[in-house]
């Protein structure tokens, strides 16, 4: 439900499960895990129409983001910042950042695993996955399509890229 702040927020809080929530219309980030919030699981949530990013992990390690529907947020779909060794898998990300240059997934961290995500964007100019910085990130089996999700931009070092797929279809459905 709409509010002026972040939808769900944790700071210095570990070993939590954020599951089966609808986070819609927040005045900032949909779900924000920050400041030494480690070993958390964010899965099976619907996160849409928030003013900023759908999900942000900052200054935290070893979190899992999986099986979420992330749609129509004002900034990046998923933003991993100064946070190492996280897993981002099997998320469905659609139309991040409107017509702007925001990305489906943005990473400025190291040793993260990004696998099996489905990313579409029919309006923006950003990337499906953008590794702005970081070392040793692993990307595999992600599917992406659309004008704002047409490629991966890798500015990291020692990134492993395996089995990425582009799709001519812009068909996207939430389950």
Short mmCIF file of N, CA and C in Angstrom, two decimals:
data_model
loop_
_atom_site.label_atom_id
_atom_site.label_comp_id
_atom_site.label_asym_id
_atom_site.label_seq_id
_atom_site.Cartn_x
_atom_site.Cartn_y
_atom_site.Cartn_z
N UNK A 1 0.83 -1.17 0.00
CA UNK A 1 0.00 0.00 0.00
C UNK A 1 0.88 1.24 0.00
N UNK A 2 0.39 2.29 -0.58
CA UNK A 2 1.16 3.52 -0.76
C UNK A 2 1.53 4.17 0.57
N UNK A 3 2.80 4.63 0.64
CA UNK A 3 3.25 5.42 1.78
C UNK A 3 4.37 6.33 1.32
N UNK A 4 4.84 7.21 2.18
CA UNK A 4 5.85 8.19 1.79
C UNK A 4 7.27 7.71 1.99
N UNK A 5 7.45 6.52 2.52
CA UNK A 5 8.77 6.02 2.86
C UNK A 5 9.00 4.67 2.19
N UNK A 6 10.02 3.96 2.66
CA UNK A 6 10.33 2.63 2.15
C UNK A 6 9.25 1.65 2.57
N UNK A 7 8.92 0.71 1.68
CA UNK A 7 7.89 -0.28 1.99
C UNK A 7 8.28 -1.18 3.14
N UNK A 8 9.37 -1.96 2.99
CA UNK A 8 9.91 -2.82 4.06
C UNK A 8 11.38 -2.48 4.22
N UNK A 9 11.84 -2.31 5.45
CA UNK A 9 13.19 -1.83 5.72
C UNK A 9 13.80 -2.61 6.88
N UNK A 10 15.05 -3.08 6.69
CA UNK A 10 15.79 -3.65 7.81
C UNK A 10 17.19 -3.07 7.84
N UNK A 11 17.68 -2.76 9.01
CA UNK A 11 19.06 -2.31 9.22
C UNK A 11 19.60 -3.07 10.42
N UNK A 12 20.82 -3.56 10.30
CA UNK A 12 21.48 -4.37 11.34
C UNK A 12 20.55 -5.47 11.86
N UNK A 13 19.91 -6.16 10.95
CA UNK A 13 18.98 -7.22 11.30
C UNK A 13 19.24 -8.41 10.38
N UNK A 14 19.60 -9.55 10.93
CA UNK A 14 20.00 -10.70 10.14
C UNK A 14 19.08 -11.90 10.35
N UNK A 15 19.19 -12.87 9.42
CA UNK A 15 18.46 -14.13 9.48
C UNK A 15 16.94 -13.95 9.43
N UNK A 16 16.48 -13.01 8.62
CA UNK A 16 15.04 -12.76 8.45
C UNK A 16 14.56 -13.35 7.13
N UNK A 17 13.28 -13.66 7.04
CA UNK A 17 12.65 -14.05 5.80
C UNK A 17 11.55 -13.05 5.49
N UNK A 18 11.65 -12.44 4.31
CA UNK A 18 10.62 -11.52 3.82
C UNK A 18 9.94 -12.26 2.68
N UNK A 19 8.74 -12.74 2.91
CA UNK A 19 8.09 -13.67 2.00
C UNK A 19 6.61 -13.33 1.82
N UNK A 20 6.17 -13.43 0.55
CA UNK A 20 4.76 -13.35 0.21
C UNK A 20 4.12 -12.02 0.60
N UNK A 21 4.80 -10.91 0.29
CA UNK A 21 4.27 -9.58 0.54
C UNK A 21 3.96 -8.88 -0.77
N UNK A 22 3.02 -7.94 -0.72
CA UNK A 22 2.76 -7.03 -1.82
C UNK A 22 3.26 -5.66 -1.37
N UNK A 23 4.30 -5.16 -2.04
CA UNK A 23 4.89 -3.86 -1.69
C UNK A 23 4.66 -2.94 -2.89
N UNK A 24 3.69 -2.04 -2.75
CA UNK A 24 3.24 -1.24 -3.88
C UNK A 24 3.11 0.23 -3.49
N UNK A 25 3.62 1.11 -4.35
CA UNK A 25 3.39 2.54 -4.19
C UNK A 25 4.14 3.22 -3.07
N UNK A 26 5.25 2.66 -2.62
CA UNK A 26 6.03 3.33 -1.57
C UNK A 26 6.70 4.57 -2.14
N UNK A 27 6.93 5.55 -1.29
CA UNK A 27 7.55 6.81 -1.70
C UNK A 27 9.05 6.71 -1.86
N UNK A 28 9.62 5.53 -1.70
CA UNK A 28 11.06 5.32 -1.86
C UNK A 28 11.27 3.89 -2.37
N UNK A 29 12.19 3.16 -1.78
CA UNK A 29 12.53 1.79 -2.17
C UNK A 29 11.43 0.83 -1.70
N UNK A 30 11.13 -0.18 -2.52
CA UNK A 30 10.14 -1.17 -2.12
C UNK A 30 10.59 -1.99 -0.92
N UNK A 31 11.72 -2.72 -1.06
CA UNK A 31 12.31 -3.49 0.05
C UNK A 31 13.77 -3.09 0.13
N UNK A 32 14.21 -2.65 1.31
CA UNK A 32 15.59 -2.18 1.51
C UNK A 32 16.21 -2.93 2.67
N UNK A 33 17.28 -3.68 2.38
CA UNK A 33 18.07 -4.39 3.38
C UNK A 33 19.41 -3.67 3.47
N UNK A 34 19.78 -3.16 4.65
CA UNK A 34 20.98 -2.32 4.72
C UNK A 34 21.75 -2.50 6.03
N UNK A 35 22.96 -2.02 6.03
CA UNK A 35 23.84 -1.89 7.19
C UNK A 35 23.96 -3.19 8.00
N UNK A 36 24.80 -4.07 7.51
CA UNK A 36 25.08 -5.33 8.20
C UNK A 36 23.84 -6.18 8.46
N UNK A 37 22.92 -6.16 7.53
CA UNK A 37 21.77 -7.07 7.57
C UNK A 37 22.13 -8.25 6.69
N UNK A 38 22.56 -9.33 7.31
CA UNK A 38 23.14 -10.47 6.60
C UNK A 38 22.25 -11.71 6.71
N UNK A 39 22.42 -12.61 5.74
CA UNK A 39 21.75 -13.92 5.76
C UNK A 39 20.23 -13.80 5.76
N UNK A 40 19.70 -12.81 5.04
CA UNK A 40 18.26 -12.65 4.91
C UNK A 40 17.78 -13.28 3.61
N UNK A 41 16.52 -13.66 3.57
CA UNK A 41 15.90 -14.21 2.37
C UNK A 41 14.71 -13.34 1.99
N UNK A 42 14.73 -12.88 0.74
CA UNK A 42 13.62 -12.10 0.18
C UNK A 42 13.08 -12.93 -0.96
N UNK A 43 11.90 -13.54 -0.78
CA UNK A 43 11.38 -14.36 -1.86
C UNK A 43 9.86 -14.33 -1.96
N UNK A 44 9.41 -14.53 -3.19
CA UNK A 44 8.00 -14.66 -3.51
C UNK A 44 7.19 -13.43 -3.12
N UNK A 45 7.74 -12.24 -3.41
CA UNK A 45 7.05 -10.98 -3.15
C UNK A 45 6.65 -10.33 -4.47
N UNK A 46 5.62 -9.51 -4.44
CA UNK A 46 5.23 -8.66 -5.56
C UNK A 46 5.61 -7.23 -5.19
N UNK A 47 6.54 -6.67 -5.96
CA UNK A 47 7.09 -5.34 -5.64
C UNK A 47 6.89 -4.47 -6.87
N UNK A 48 6.01 -3.48 -6.77
CA UNK A 48 5.72 -2.69 -7.97
C UNK A 48 5.32 -1.26 -7.65
N UNK A 49 5.59 -0.41 -8.63
CA UNK A 49 5.17 1.00 -8.61
C UNK A 49 5.70 1.77 -7.41
N UNK A 50 6.90 1.44 -6.95
CA UNK A 50 7.55 2.20 -5.89
C UNK A 50 8.37 3.33 -6.54
N UNK A 51 8.56 4.43 -5.84
CA UNK A 51 9.21 5.60 -6.41
C UNK A 51 10.66 5.36 -6.78
N UNK A 52 11.37 4.56 -6.02
CA UNK A 52 12.79 4.29 -6.27
C UNK A 52 12.94 2.82 -6.69
N UNK A 53 14.03 2.17 -6.28
CA UNK A 53 14.30 0.78 -6.67
C UNK A 53 13.26 -0.18 -6.09
N UNK A 54 13.08 -1.30 -6.76
CA UNK A 54 12.20 -2.33 -6.23
C UNK A 54 12.79 -2.97 -4.98
N UNK A 55 14.04 -3.50 -5.11
CA UNK A 55 14.75 -4.11 -3.99
C UNK A 55 16.16 -3.56 -3.97
N UNK A 56 16.63 -3.13 -2.81
CA UNK A 56 18.01 -2.68 -2.64
C UNK A 56 18.65 -3.43 -1.48
N UNK A 57 19.84 -3.97 -1.75
CA UNK A 57 20.68 -4.53 -0.69
C UNK A 57 21.91 -3.64 -0.61
N UNK A 58 22.17 -3.05 0.54
CA UNK A 58 23.35 -2.18 0.67
C UNK A 58 24.09 -2.50 1.97
N UNK A 59 25.41 -2.56 1.85
CA UNK A 59 26.29 -2.80 3.00
C UNK A 59 25.89 -4.04 3.79
N UNK A 60 25.53 -5.11 3.09
CA UNK A 60 25.10 -6.36 3.72
C UNK A 60 25.59 -7.53 2.87
N UNK A 61 25.77 -8.70 3.48
CA UNK A 61 26.32 -9.85 2.76
C UNK A 61 25.45 -11.10 2.93
N UNK A 62 25.65 -12.03 1.99
CA UNK A 62 25.04 -13.36 2.06
C UNK A 62 23.52 -13.36 2.15
N UNK A 63 22.88 -12.50 1.37
CA UNK A 63 21.42 -12.47 1.31
C UNK A 63 20.96 -13.18 0.04
N UNK A 64 19.73 -13.67 0.04
CA UNK A 64 19.15 -14.33 -1.12
C UNK A 64 17.90 -13.58 -1.55
N UNK A 65 17.87 -13.22 -2.84
CA UNK A 65 16.71 -12.56 -3.45
C UNK A 65 16.23 -13.50 -4.55
N UNK A 66 15.07 -14.13 -4.36
CA UNK A 66 14.62 -15.11 -5.35
C UNK A 66 13.11 -15.11 -5.54
N UNK A 67 12.71 -15.46 -6.76
CA UNK A 67 11.30 -15.69 -7.09
C UNK A 67 10.40 -14.50 -6.79
N UNK A 68 10.91 -13.28 -6.99
CA UNK A 68 10.11 -12.08 -6.78
C UNK A 68 9.62 -11.54 -8.12
N UNK A 69 8.46 -10.89 -8.10
CA UNK A 69 7.95 -10.13 -9.24
C UNK A 69 8.24 -8.67 -8.96
N UNK A 70 9.07 -8.05 -9.81
CA UNK A 70 9.50 -6.67 -9.59
C UNK A 70 9.10 -5.89 -10.85
N UNK A 71 8.15 -4.97 -10.73
CA UNK A 71 7.60 -4.33 -11.92
C UNK A 71 7.34 -2.85 -11.73
N UNK A 72 7.71 -2.05 -12.73
CA UNK A 72 7.31 -0.65 -12.81
C UNK A 72 7.78 0.24 -11.68
N UNK A 73 8.94 -0.06 -11.11
CA UNK A 73 9.48 0.80 -10.06
C UNK A 73 10.22 1.98 -10.69
N UNK A 74 10.39 3.06 -9.94
CA UNK A 74 10.94 4.30 -10.48
C UNK A 74 12.42 4.28 -10.76
N UNK A 75 13.14 3.29 -10.28
CA UNK A 75 14.58 3.20 -10.48
C UNK A 75 14.90 1.75 -10.86
N UNK A 76 16.07 1.26 -10.47
CA UNK A 76 16.49 -0.10 -10.81
C UNK A 76 15.52 -1.13 -10.23
N UNK A 77 15.40 -2.26 -10.91
CA UNK A 77 14.57 -3.34 -10.37
C UNK A 77 15.18 -3.89 -9.09
N UNK A 78 16.46 -4.32 -9.19
CA UNK A 78 17.21 -4.82 -8.03
C UNK A 78 18.56 -4.12 -8.03
N UNK A 79 18.95 -3.57 -6.89
CA UNK A 79 20.19 -2.81 -6.74
C UNK A 79 21.03 -3.43 -5.62
N UNK A 80 22.20 -3.96 -5.98
CA UNK A 80 23.12 -4.57 -5.00
C UNK A 80 24.31 -3.63 -4.88
N UNK A 81 24.43 -2.95 -3.74
CA UNK A 81 25.43 -1.90 -3.56
C UNK A 81 26.29 -2.16 -2.32
N UNK A 82 27.60 -2.20 -2.50
CA UNK A 82 28.54 -2.43 -1.39
C UNK A 82 28.14 -3.66 -0.58
N UNK A 83 27.69 -4.68 -1.27
CA UNK A 83 27.18 -5.89 -0.63
C UNK A 83 27.69 -7.11 -1.39
N UNK A 84 28.50 -7.92 -0.75
CA UNK A 84 29.14 -9.04 -1.41
C UNK A 84 28.45 -10.37 -1.09
N UNK A 85 28.66 -11.33 -1.99
CA UNK A 85 28.26 -12.73 -1.78
C UNK A 85 26.76 -12.91 -1.60
N UNK A 86 25.98 -12.23 -2.41
CA UNK A 86 24.53 -12.38 -2.39
C UNK A 86 24.09 -13.24 -3.58
N UNK A 87 22.91 -13.82 -3.49
CA UNK A 87 22.33 -14.62 -4.56
C UNK A 87 21.08 -13.90 -5.06
N UNK A 88 21.02 -13.68 -6.38
CA UNK A 88 19.86 -13.07 -7.03
C UNK A 88 19.40 -14.07 -8.09
N UNK A 89 18.29 -14.77 -7.85
CA UNK A 89 17.90 -15.83 -8.78
C UNK A 89 16.40 -15.91 -9.00
N UNK A 90 16.05 -16.27 -10.23
CA UNK A 90 14.67 -16.58 -10.62
C UNK A 90 13.68 -15.45 -10.35
N UNK A 91 14.13 -14.22 -10.47
CA UNK A 91 13.25 -13.07 -10.32
C UNK A 91 12.71 -12.66 -11.69
N UNK A 92 11.51 -12.09 -11.70
CA UNK A 92 10.92 -11.55 -12.91
C UNK A 92 10.89 -10.03 -12.75
N UNK A 93 11.62 -9.35 -13.62
CA UNK A 93 11.81 -7.90 -13.50
C UNK A 93 11.30 -7.25 -14.78
N UNK A 94 10.40 -6.28 -14.66
CA UNK A 94 9.78 -5.67 -15.84
C UNK A 94 9.70 -4.16 -15.69
N UNK A 95 10.12 -3.46 -16.74
CA UNK A 95 9.99 -2.00 -16.86
C UNK A 95 10.51 -1.24 -15.64
N UNK A 96 11.81 -1.33 -15.41
CA UNK A 96 12.45 -0.60 -14.31
C UNK A 96 12.83 0.80 -14.74
N UNK A 97 12.43 1.79 -13.99
CA UNK A 97 12.84 3.17 -14.24
C UNK A 97 12.09 3.90 -15.33
N UNK A 98 10.95 3.42 -15.72
CA UNK A 98 10.16 4.10 -16.75
C UNK A 98 10.94 4.23 -18.05
N UNK A 99 10.96 5.41 -18.62
CA UNK A 99 11.67 5.63 -19.89
C UNK A 99 13.12 6.06 -19.66
N UNK A 100 13.59 6.05 -18.41
CA UNK A 100 14.95 6.48 -18.08
C UNK A 100 16.00 5.41 -18.31
N UNK A 101 17.20 5.67 -17.83
CA UNK A 101 18.34 4.77 -18.06
C UNK A 101 18.62 3.85 -16.88
N UNK A 102 17.61 3.55 -16.09
CA UNK A 102 17.78 2.62 -14.98
C UNK A 102 17.86 1.19 -15.51
N UNK A 103 18.34 0.29 -14.68
CA UNK A 103 18.65 -1.07 -15.09
C UNK A 103 17.75 -2.09 -14.41
N UNK A 104 17.62 -3.26 -15.04
CA UNK A 104 16.90 -4.35 -14.39
C UNK A 104 17.59 -4.74 -13.10
N UNK A 105 18.91 -5.03 -13.20
CA UNK A 105 19.72 -5.35 -12.03
C UNK A 105 20.99 -4.52 -12.10
N UNK A 106 21.31 -3.80 -11.04
CA UNK A 106 22.54 -3.00 -10.94
C UNK A 106 23.39 -3.58 -9.82
N UNK A 107 24.68 -3.81 -10.13
CA UNK A 107 25.60 -4.36 -9.13
C UNK A 107 26.84 -3.47 -9.01
N UNK A 108 27.13 -3.04 -7.79
CA UNK A 108 28.37 -2.33 -7.47
C UNK A 108 29.00 -3.04 -6.28
N UNK A 109 29.23 -4.34 -6.44
CA UNK A 109 29.70 -5.20 -5.36
C UNK A 109 30.42 -6.40 -5.96
N UNK A 110 30.97 -7.27 -5.11
CA UNK A 110 31.75 -8.42 -5.56
C UNK A 110 31.16 -9.75 -5.14
N UNK A 111 31.51 -10.78 -5.90
CA UNK A 111 31.20 -12.18 -5.59
C UNK A 111 29.72 -12.48 -5.43
N UNK A 112 28.90 -11.83 -6.25
CA UNK A 112 27.46 -12.08 -6.24
C UNK A 112 27.11 -13.06 -7.34
N UNK A 113 26.09 -13.86 -7.13
CA UNK A 113 25.60 -14.81 -8.12
C UNK A 113 24.25 -14.34 -8.63
N UNK A 114 24.15 -14.12 -9.95
CA UNK A 114 22.92 -13.64 -10.58
C UNK A 114 22.52 -14.67 -11.63
N UNK A 115 21.52 -15.48 -11.33
CA UNK A 115 21.18 -16.60 -12.21
C UNK A 115 19.68 -16.74 -12.43
N UNK A 116 19.32 -17.12 -13.64
CA UNK A 116 17.95 -17.50 -13.95
C UNK A 116 16.91 -16.41 -13.81
N UNK A 117 17.30 -15.15 -13.97
CA UNK A 117 16.35 -14.05 -13.88
C UNK A 117 15.77 -13.76 -15.26
N UNK A 118 14.53 -13.29 -15.30
CA UNK A 118 13.85 -12.94 -16.54
C UNK A 118 13.59 -11.44 -16.51
N UNK A 119 14.22 -10.70 -17.41
CA UNK A 119 14.20 -9.24 -17.36
C UNK A 119 13.67 -8.70 -18.68
N UNK A 120 12.61 -7.88 -18.64
CA UNK A 120 12.09 -7.22 -19.83
C UNK A 120 11.91 -5.74 -19.54
N UNK A 121 12.05 -4.94 -20.57
CA UNK A 121 11.86 -3.50 -20.44
C UNK A 121 11.44 -2.96 -21.80
N UNK A 122 10.25 -2.41 -21.89
CA UNK A 122 9.73 -1.95 -23.17
C UNK A 122 9.85 -0.44 -23.36
N UNK A 123 10.36 0.29 -22.36
CA UNK A 123 10.38 1.75 -22.47
C UNK A 123 11.73 2.39 -22.18
N UNK A 124 12.55 1.81 -21.36
CA UNK A 124 13.76 2.47 -20.88
C UNK A 124 14.95 2.35 -21.80
N UNK A 125 16.06 2.92 -21.35
CA UNK A 125 17.32 2.89 -22.11
C UNK A 125 18.46 2.29 -21.31
N UNK A 126 18.16 1.66 -20.19
CA UNK A 126 19.19 1.06 -19.35
C UNK A 126 19.58 -0.32 -19.85
N UNK A 127 20.25 -1.08 -19.00
CA UNK A 127 20.70 -2.43 -19.33
C UNK A 127 19.88 -3.46 -18.56
N UNK A 128 19.82 -4.67 -19.09
CA UNK A 128 19.18 -5.75 -18.34
C UNK A 128 19.93 -5.94 -17.02
N UNK A 129 21.27 -6.10 -17.13
CA UNK A 129 22.14 -6.23 -15.96
C UNK A 129 23.33 -5.32 -16.18
N UNK A 130 23.62 -4.49 -15.20
CA UNK A 130 24.74 -3.57 -15.29
C UNK A 130 25.65 -3.80 -14.08
N UNK A 131 26.85 -4.33 -14.34
CA UNK A 131 27.85 -4.44 -13.28
C UNK A 131 28.73 -3.20 -13.39
N UNK A 132 28.46 -2.23 -12.55
CA UNK A 132 29.19 -0.97 -12.57
C UNK A 132 30.59 -1.15 -12.01
N UNK A 133 30.70 -1.98 -10.96
CA UNK A 133 32.00 -2.28 -10.37
C UNK A 133 31.87 -3.58 -9.57
N UNK A 134 33.01 -4.13 -9.21
CA UNK A 134 33.03 -5.36 -8.42
C UNK A 134 33.88 -6.41 -9.09
N UNK A 135 34.27 -7.39 -8.31
CA UNK A 135 35.14 -8.48 -8.77
C UNK A 135 34.47 -9.82 -8.53
N UNK A 136 34.61 -10.73 -9.48
CA UNK A 136 34.19 -12.11 -9.29
C UNK A 136 32.70 -12.35 -9.25
N UNK A 137 31.91 -11.50 -9.89
CA UNK A 137 30.48 -11.76 -9.96
C UNK A 137 30.21 -12.85 -10.99
N UNK A 138 29.14 -13.62 -10.79
CA UNK A 138 28.79 -14.75 -11.65
C UNK A 138 27.39 -14.54 -12.21
N UNK A 139 27.28 -14.50 -13.53
CA UNK A 139 25.99 -14.33 -14.20
C UNK A 139 25.76 -15.54 -15.10
N UNK A 140 24.63 -16.22 -14.93
CA UNK A 140 24.32 -17.37 -15.76
C UNK A 140 22.82 -17.52 -15.97
N UNK A 141 22.46 -17.94 -17.17
CA UNK A 141 21.09 -18.34 -17.50
C UNK A 141 20.06 -17.26 -17.26
N UNK A 142 20.42 -16.00 -17.44
CA UNK A 142 19.46 -14.91 -17.37
C UNK A 142 18.89 -14.68 -18.76
N UNK A 143 17.60 -14.33 -18.83
CA UNK A 143 16.94 -14.04 -20.10
C UNK A 143 16.50 -12.59 -20.06
N UNK A 144 16.75 -11.86 -21.16
CA UNK A 144 16.38 -10.46 -21.18
C UNK A 144 15.92 -10.04 -22.58
N UNK A 145 15.03 -9.02 -22.61
CA UNK A 145 14.53 -8.52 -23.88
C UNK A 145 13.96 -7.12 -23.71
N UNK A 146 13.80 -6.43 -24.84
CA UNK A 146 13.21 -5.10 -24.88
C UNK A 146 14.24 -4.02 -25.06
N UNK A 147 13.77 -2.82 -25.37
CA UNK A 147 14.68 -1.70 -25.65
C UNK A 147 15.51 -1.30 -24.44
N UNK A 148 14.97 -1.44 -23.24
CA UNK A 148 15.70 -1.06 -22.03
C UNK A 148 16.32 -2.23 -21.31
N UNK A 149 16.30 -3.39 -21.95
CA UNK A 149 16.89 -4.58 -21.31
C UNK A 149 17.53 -5.44 -22.40
N UNK A 150 18.22 -4.78 -23.30
CA UNK A 150 18.72 -5.49 -24.48
C UNK A 150 20.12 -6.06 -24.32
N UNK A 151 20.81 -5.74 -23.22
CA UNK A 151 22.18 -6.22 -23.09
C UNK A 151 22.65 -6.20 -21.64
N UNK A 152 23.85 -6.76 -21.46
CA UNK A 152 24.54 -6.72 -20.17
C UNK A 152 25.75 -5.81 -20.34
N UNK A 153 25.96 -4.91 -19.39
CA UNK A 153 27.13 -4.04 -19.40
C UNK A 153 28.00 -4.44 -18.21
N UNK A 154 29.21 -4.89 -18.49
CA UNK A 154 30.09 -5.40 -17.44
C UNK A 154 31.33 -4.52 -17.31
N UNK A 155 31.38 -3.71 -16.26
CA UNK A 155 32.57 -2.92 -15.94
C UNK A 155 33.32 -3.52 -14.76
N UNK A 156 32.94 -4.70 -14.32
CA UNK A 156 33.62 -5.39 -13.22
C UNK A 156 34.85 -6.12 -13.72
N UNK A 157 35.53 -6.76 -12.80
CA UNK A 157 36.70 -7.58 -13.17
C UNK A 157 36.44 -9.02 -12.76
N UNK A 158 36.98 -9.94 -13.55
CA UNK A 158 36.84 -11.38 -13.31
C UNK A 158 35.39 -11.83 -13.21
N UNK A 159 34.52 -11.18 -13.96
CA UNK A 159 33.12 -11.59 -14.02
C UNK A 159 33.00 -12.83 -14.89
N UNK A 160 32.22 -13.80 -14.45
CA UNK A 160 31.95 -15.00 -15.24
C UNK A 160 30.55 -14.85 -15.84
N UNK A 161 30.48 -14.93 -17.18
CA UNK A 161 29.21 -14.84 -17.89
C UNK A 161 28.95 -16.17 -18.59
N UNK A 162 27.82 -16.80 -18.30
CA UNK A 162 27.53 -18.09 -18.91
C UNK A 162 26.05 -18.19 -19.25
N UNK A 163 25.75 -18.55 -20.48
CA UNK A 163 24.40 -18.90 -20.88
C UNK A 163 23.35 -17.82 -20.80
N UNK A 164 23.69 -16.56 -21.09
CA UNK A 164 22.69 -15.50 -21.12
C UNK A 164 21.87 -15.65 -22.39
N UNK A 165 20.59 -15.28 -22.35
CA UNK A 165 19.72 -15.41 -23.50
C UNK A 165 18.99 -14.11 -23.75
N UNK A 166 18.98 -13.66 -24.99
CA UNK A 166 18.11 -12.55 -25.36
C UNK A 166 16.89 -13.14 -26.02
N UNK A 167 15.77 -12.50 -25.83
CA UNK A 167 14.52 -13.01 -26.36
C UNK A 167 13.87 -11.95 -27.23
N UNK A 168 13.39 -12.33 -28.39
CA UNK A 168 12.70 -11.40 -29.27
C UNK A 168 11.29 -11.10 -28.73
N UNK A 169 10.81 -11.93 -27.88
CA UNK A 169 9.46 -11.76 -27.34
C UNK A 169 9.47 -10.79 -26.18
N UNK A 170 8.50 -9.91 -26.15
CA UNK A 170 8.37 -9.01 -24.99
C UNK A 170 7.24 -9.49 -24.09
N UNK A 171 6.80 -10.72 -24.30
CA UNK A 171 5.75 -11.30 -23.47
C UNK A 171 6.26 -11.44 -22.03
N UNK A 172 5.52 -10.92 -21.08
CA UNK A 172 5.94 -10.96 -19.68
C UNK A 172 4.71 -11.12 -18.83
N UNK A 173 4.70 -12.10 -18.00
CA UNK A 173 3.55 -12.32 -17.12
C UNK A 173 4.03 -12.57 -15.70
N UNK A 174 3.32 -11.95 -14.75
CA UNK A 174 3.54 -12.28 -13.35
C UNK A 174 2.75 -13.52 -13.05
N UNK A 175 3.26 -14.33 -12.16
CA UNK A 175 2.50 -15.53 -11.80
C UNK A 175 1.58 -15.21 -10.66
#
